[in-house]
Coordinates of N, CA and C in Angstrom, one line a residue:
M30 N 85.0 56.5 128.2 CA 85.8 56.8 127.1 C 85.9 58.3 126.8
I31 N 87.2 58.6 126.7 CA 87.4 60.2 126.3 C 88.1 60.2 125.1
T32 N 87.8 61.4 124.3 CA 88.5 61.7 123.0 C 89.4 62.8 123.1
C33 N 90.6 62.8 122.6 CA 91.4 63.8 122.7 C 91.4 64.5 121.2
F34 N 91.1 65.8 121.2 CA 91.2 66.5 119.9 C 92.2 67.5 120.0
I35 N 93.2 67.3 119.0 CA 94.2 68.2 119.1 C 94.1 69.1 117.8
K36 N 94.1 70.5 117.9 CA 94.0 71.3 116.9 C 95.4 71.8 116.7
Y37 N 96.0 71.9 115.6 CA 97.2 72.3 115.1 C 96.9 73.6 114.1
E38 N 97.8 74.7 114.3 CA 98.0 75.6 113.4 C 99.3 75.2 112.8
I39 N 99.5 75.2 111.4 CA 100.7 74.8 110.7 C 101.1 75.8 109.8
D40 N 102.3 75.9 109.4 CA 102.9 76.7 108.4 C 102.3 76.1 107.0
P41 N 101.6 76.8 106.2 CA 101.0 76.4 105.0 C 102.0 75.9 104.0
F42 N 103.3 76.4 104.1 CA 104.3 75.9 103.2 C 104.9 74.7 103.5
K43 N 104.6 74.2 104.7 CA 105.2 73.0 105.2 C 104.1 71.8 105.5
K44 N 103.1 71.7 104.8 CA 102.1 70.8 104.7 C 102.6 69.4 104.7
D45 N 103.5 69.2 103.7 CA 104.2 67.9 103.5 C 104.8 67.4 104.9
A46 N 105.5 68.3 105.5 CA 106.2 67.9 106.7 C 105.1 67.4 107.7
F47 N 103.9 68.3 107.9 CA 102.9 67.7 108.8 C 102.4 66.4 108.5
E48 N 102.2 66.1 107.2 CA 101.7 64.9 106.8 C 102.6 63.7 107.0
T49 N 104.0 64.0 107.1 CA 104.9 62.9 107.4 C 104.8 62.8 108.8
Y50 N 104.7 63.9 109.7 CA 104.5 63.7 111.1 C 103.2 62.9 111.5
A51 N 102.1 63.2 110.7 CA 100.8 62.5 110.9 C 100.9 61.0 110.7
R52 N 101.8 60.7 109.5 CA 101.9 59.3 109.2 C 102.7 58.6 110.3
N53 N 103.7 59.2 110.9 CA 104.5 58.6 111.9 C 103.6 58.4 113.3
W54 N 102.8 59.2 113.4 CA 101.9 59.2 114.5 C 100.8 57.9 114.2
G55 N 100.6 57.8 113.1 CA 99.7 56.6 112.6 C 100.3 55.3 113.0
Q56 N 101.6 55.2 113.3 CA 102.4 54.0 113.7 C 102.5 54.0 115.2
A57 N 103.0 55.1 115.7 CA 103.4 55.1 117.1 C 102.2 55.2 118.1
I58 N 101.1 56.0 117.8 CA 100.0 56.2 118.8 C 99.3 54.8 119.1
P59 N 98.9 54.0 118.1 CA 98.3 52.8 118.3 C 99.3 51.8 119.2
R60 N 100.5 51.9 118.8 CA 101.4 50.9 119.4 C 101.5 51.3 121.0
C61 N 101.3 52.6 121.3 CA 101.4 52.9 122.7 C 100.1 53.0 123.4
G62 N 99.1 52.5 122.9 CA 97.8 52.2 123.6 C 96.6 53.1 123.3
A63 N 96.7 54.1 122.5 CA 95.5 54.9 122.2 C 94.9 54.5 120.8
D64 N 93.6 54.5 120.8 CA 92.8 54.2 119.6 C 92.7 55.4 118.6
L65 N 93.6 55.4 117.7 CA 93.7 56.5 116.7 C 92.5 56.6 115.7
I66 N 91.8 57.8 115.7 CA 90.8 58.0 114.9 C 91.5 58.5 113.6
G67 N 92.5 59.4 113.6 CA 93.2 59.9 112.6 C 93.8 61.3 112.7
Y68 N 94.7 61.6 111.8 CA 95.3 62.9 111.7 C 94.8 63.5 110.4
F69 N 94.4 64.7 110.4 CA 93.7 65.3 109.3 C 94.5 66.7 108.9
A70 N 95.0 66.7 107.8 CA 95.7 67.7 107.2 C 94.9 68.8 106.3
P71 N 95.1 70.0 106.1 CA 94.4 70.9 105.3 C 94.3 70.3 103.8
H72 N 93.0 70.5 103.4 CA 92.6 70.0 102.0 C 91.9 71.1 101.3
E73 N 90.8 71.8 101.8 CA 90.1 72.7 101.2 C 89.6 73.7 102.3
G74 N 89.7 75.0 101.9 CA 89.5 76.0 103.0 C 90.7 76.4 103.7
S75 N 90.9 76.4 105.0 CA 92.1 76.9 105.7 C 93.2 76.0 105.2
A76 N 94.3 76.7 105.0 CA 95.5 76.0 104.7 C 96.4 75.9 105.8
T77 N 95.9 76.4 107.0 CA 96.8 76.3 108.4 C 96.2 75.5 109.4
T78 N 95.0 74.9 109.3 CA 94.3 74.2 110.4 C 94.5 72.6 110.2
A79 N 94.8 71.8 111.1 CA 94.9 70.5 111.0 C 94.5 70.0 112.4
Y80 N 94.2 68.6 112.3 CA 93.7 67.9 113.7 C 94.4 66.7 113.8
G81 N 94.3 66.1 115.0 CA 94.7 64.8 115.5 C 93.6 64.4 116.4
V82 N 93.1 63.2 116.2 CA 92.0 62.6 117.1 C 92.2 61.3 117.5
Y83 N 92.2 60.9 118.9 CA 92.3 59.6 119.3 C 91.5 59.5 120.7
T84 N 91.1 58.3 120.9 CA 90.3 57.9 122.2 C 91.3 57.0 123.0
L85 N 90.8 57.1 124.4 CA 91.4 56.5 125.6 C 90.3 56.2 126.6
P86 N 90.4 55.2 127.4 CA 89.4 54.9 128.3 C 89.3 56.0 129.4
S87 N 90.4 56.7 129.9 CA 90.2 57.8 130.8 C 91.5 58.7 130.8
L88 N 91.4 59.6 131.6 CA 92.6 60.5 131.8 C 94.0 59.8 132.4
A89 N 93.5 58.8 133.4 CA 94.5 58.1 133.9 C 95.3 57.2 132.8
A90 N 94.5 56.6 132.0 CA 95.0 55.9 130.7 C 95.7 56.8 129.9
Y91 N 95.3 58.0 129.7 CA 96.1 59.0 129.0 C 97.5 59.3 129.5
E92 N 97.6 59.4 130.9 CA 98.9 59.7 131.4 C 99.9 58.6 131.2
A93 N 99.3 57.3 131.3 CA 100.3 56.1 131.1 C 100.6 56.1 129.6
Y94 N 99.8 56.4 128.7 CA 100.0 56.4 127.3 C 101.0 57.4 126.9
K95 N 100.9 58.7 127.5 CA 101.8 59.7 127.2 C 103.2 59.2 127.6
Q96 N 103.3 58.6 128.7 CA 104.7 58.2 129.1 C 105.3 57.0 128.0
R97 N 104.4 56.2 127.8 CA 104.9 55.2 126.7 C 105.2 55.9 125.4
L98 N 104.5 56.9 125.0 CA 104.8 57.5 123.6 C 106.1 58.3 123.8
A99 N 106.4 58.9 124.9 CA 107.6 59.7 125.1 C 108.9 58.7 125.1
E100 N 108.6 57.4 125.3 CA 109.8 56.5 125.4 C 109.8 55.6 124.1
D101 N 108.8 55.7 123.3 CA 108.7 55.0 122.1 C 109.8 55.5 121.0
P102 N 110.5 54.8 120.4 CA 111.7 55.2 119.5 C 110.9 56.3 118.3
L103 N 109.9 55.8 117.8 CA 109.3 56.6 116.7 C 108.6 57.8 117.3
G104 N 108.0 57.8 118.5 CA 107.6 58.9 119.2 C 108.7 59.9 119.4
K105 N 109.8 59.6 120.0 CA 110.8 60.5 120.2 C 111.3 61.1 118.9
E106 N 111.5 60.2 117.9 CA 111.8 60.8 116.6 C 110.8 61.8 116.0
N107 N 109.5 61.6 116.2 CA 108.6 62.4 115.7 C 108.6 63.8 116.4
Y108 N 108.8 63.8 117.7 CA 108.8 65.0 118.6 C 110.0 65.9 118.1
E109 N 111.2 65.1 117.8 CA 112.4 65.9 117.4 C 112.2 66.5 116.0
F110 N 111.6 65.6 115.2 CA 111.2 66.1 113.8 C 110.4 67.4 113.9
A111 N 109.3 67.4 114.6 CA 108.5 68.7 114.6 C 109.3 69.8 115.1
K112 N 110.1 69.5 116.2 CA 110.8 70.6 116.8 C 111.9 71.1 115.8
A113 N 112.6 70.4 115.0 CA 113.6 70.8 114.1 C 113.0 71.5 112.8
E114 N 111.9 71.0 112.3 CA 111.3 71.4 111.1 C 110.4 72.7 111.3
R115 N 109.8 72.9 112.5 CA 109.1 74.0 113.0 C 107.8 74.3 112.1
F116 N 107.1 73.2 111.7 CA 105.9 73.4 110.9 C 104.6 73.5 111.6
I117 N 104.7 73.3 113.1 CA 103.7 73.6 114.0 C 103.7 74.8 114.6
T118 N 102.9 75.8 114.4 CA 102.9 77.2 115.0 C 102.2 77.3 116.3
R119 N 101.2 76.3 116.4 CA 100.3 76.4 117.6 C 99.7 74.9 117.8
E120 N 99.4 74.6 119.0 CA 98.8 73.3 119.2 C 97.9 73.5 120.5
D121 N 96.6 73.1 120.4 CA 95.7 73.1 121.5 C 95.0 71.7 121.7
R122 N 94.9 71.3 122.8 CA 94.4 69.9 123.1 C 93.3 70.1 124.0
I123 N 92.2 69.2 123.7 CA 91.0 69.3 124.5 C 90.4 67.8 124.6
F124 N 90.0 67.3 125.6 CA 89.5 66.0 126.0 C 87.9 66.2 126.1
L125 N 87.2 65.5 125.4 CA 85.7 65.4 125.4 C 85.2 64.1 125.4
K126 N 84.0 64.0 126.0 CA 83.3 62.7 126.1 C 82.2 62.7 125.1
L127 N 81.8 61.5 124.4 CA 80.6 61.5 123.6 C 79.4 61.6 124.2
A128 N 78.6 62.6 123.8 CA 77.3 62.9 124.6 C 76.1 62.5 123.6
S129 N 76.3 62.1 122.4 CA 75.2 62.0 121.5 C 74.8 60.6 121.4
A130 N 75.4 59.6 121.8 CA 75.1 58.1 121.7 C 73.9 57.8 122.6
P131 N 73.2 56.7 122.2 CA 73.3 56.0 120.9 C 73.0 56.6 119.7
H132 N 73.6 56.3 118.7 CA 73.3 56.9 117.4 C 72.3 56.0 116.6
G133 N 71.6 56.7 115.8 CA 70.6 55.9 114.9 C 71.4 55.3 113.7
D134 N 70.5 54.5 113.1 CA 71.2 53.8 112.0 C 71.4 54.8 110.7
L135 N 72.6 54.6 110.0 CA 72.8 55.5 108.9 C 72.0 55.0 107.7
K136 N 71.3 56.1 107.1 CA 70.5 55.9 105.9 C 71.3 56.2 104.7
T137 N 71.0 55.3 103.7 CA 71.8 55.5 102.4 C 70.7 55.9 101.4
F138 N 71.2 56.7 100.5 CA 70.1 57.1 99.4 C 70.8 56.8 98.1

């Protein structure tokens, strides 16, 4: 299993547009075959940093997913929305694998 972490730099005055973009991916990404952990918008601290996180079985699965996403009607619409609204100023993507498992039980206090 691999996890894709996307770090976005966004226009702080267009946070609402990013949140619309994130909600759209919340529908399209799972439909196209990735396990979406979530999109995270600025809340406290930096007003310009946001993240998207999802998992896939492999890089080969990512390539197939990417093709499905490019053909998905909402996926196409969301790419065009971001291009037209220009709220993303930078986007970096990295693929990581989980190295800390197995995890211990969560203690509640």
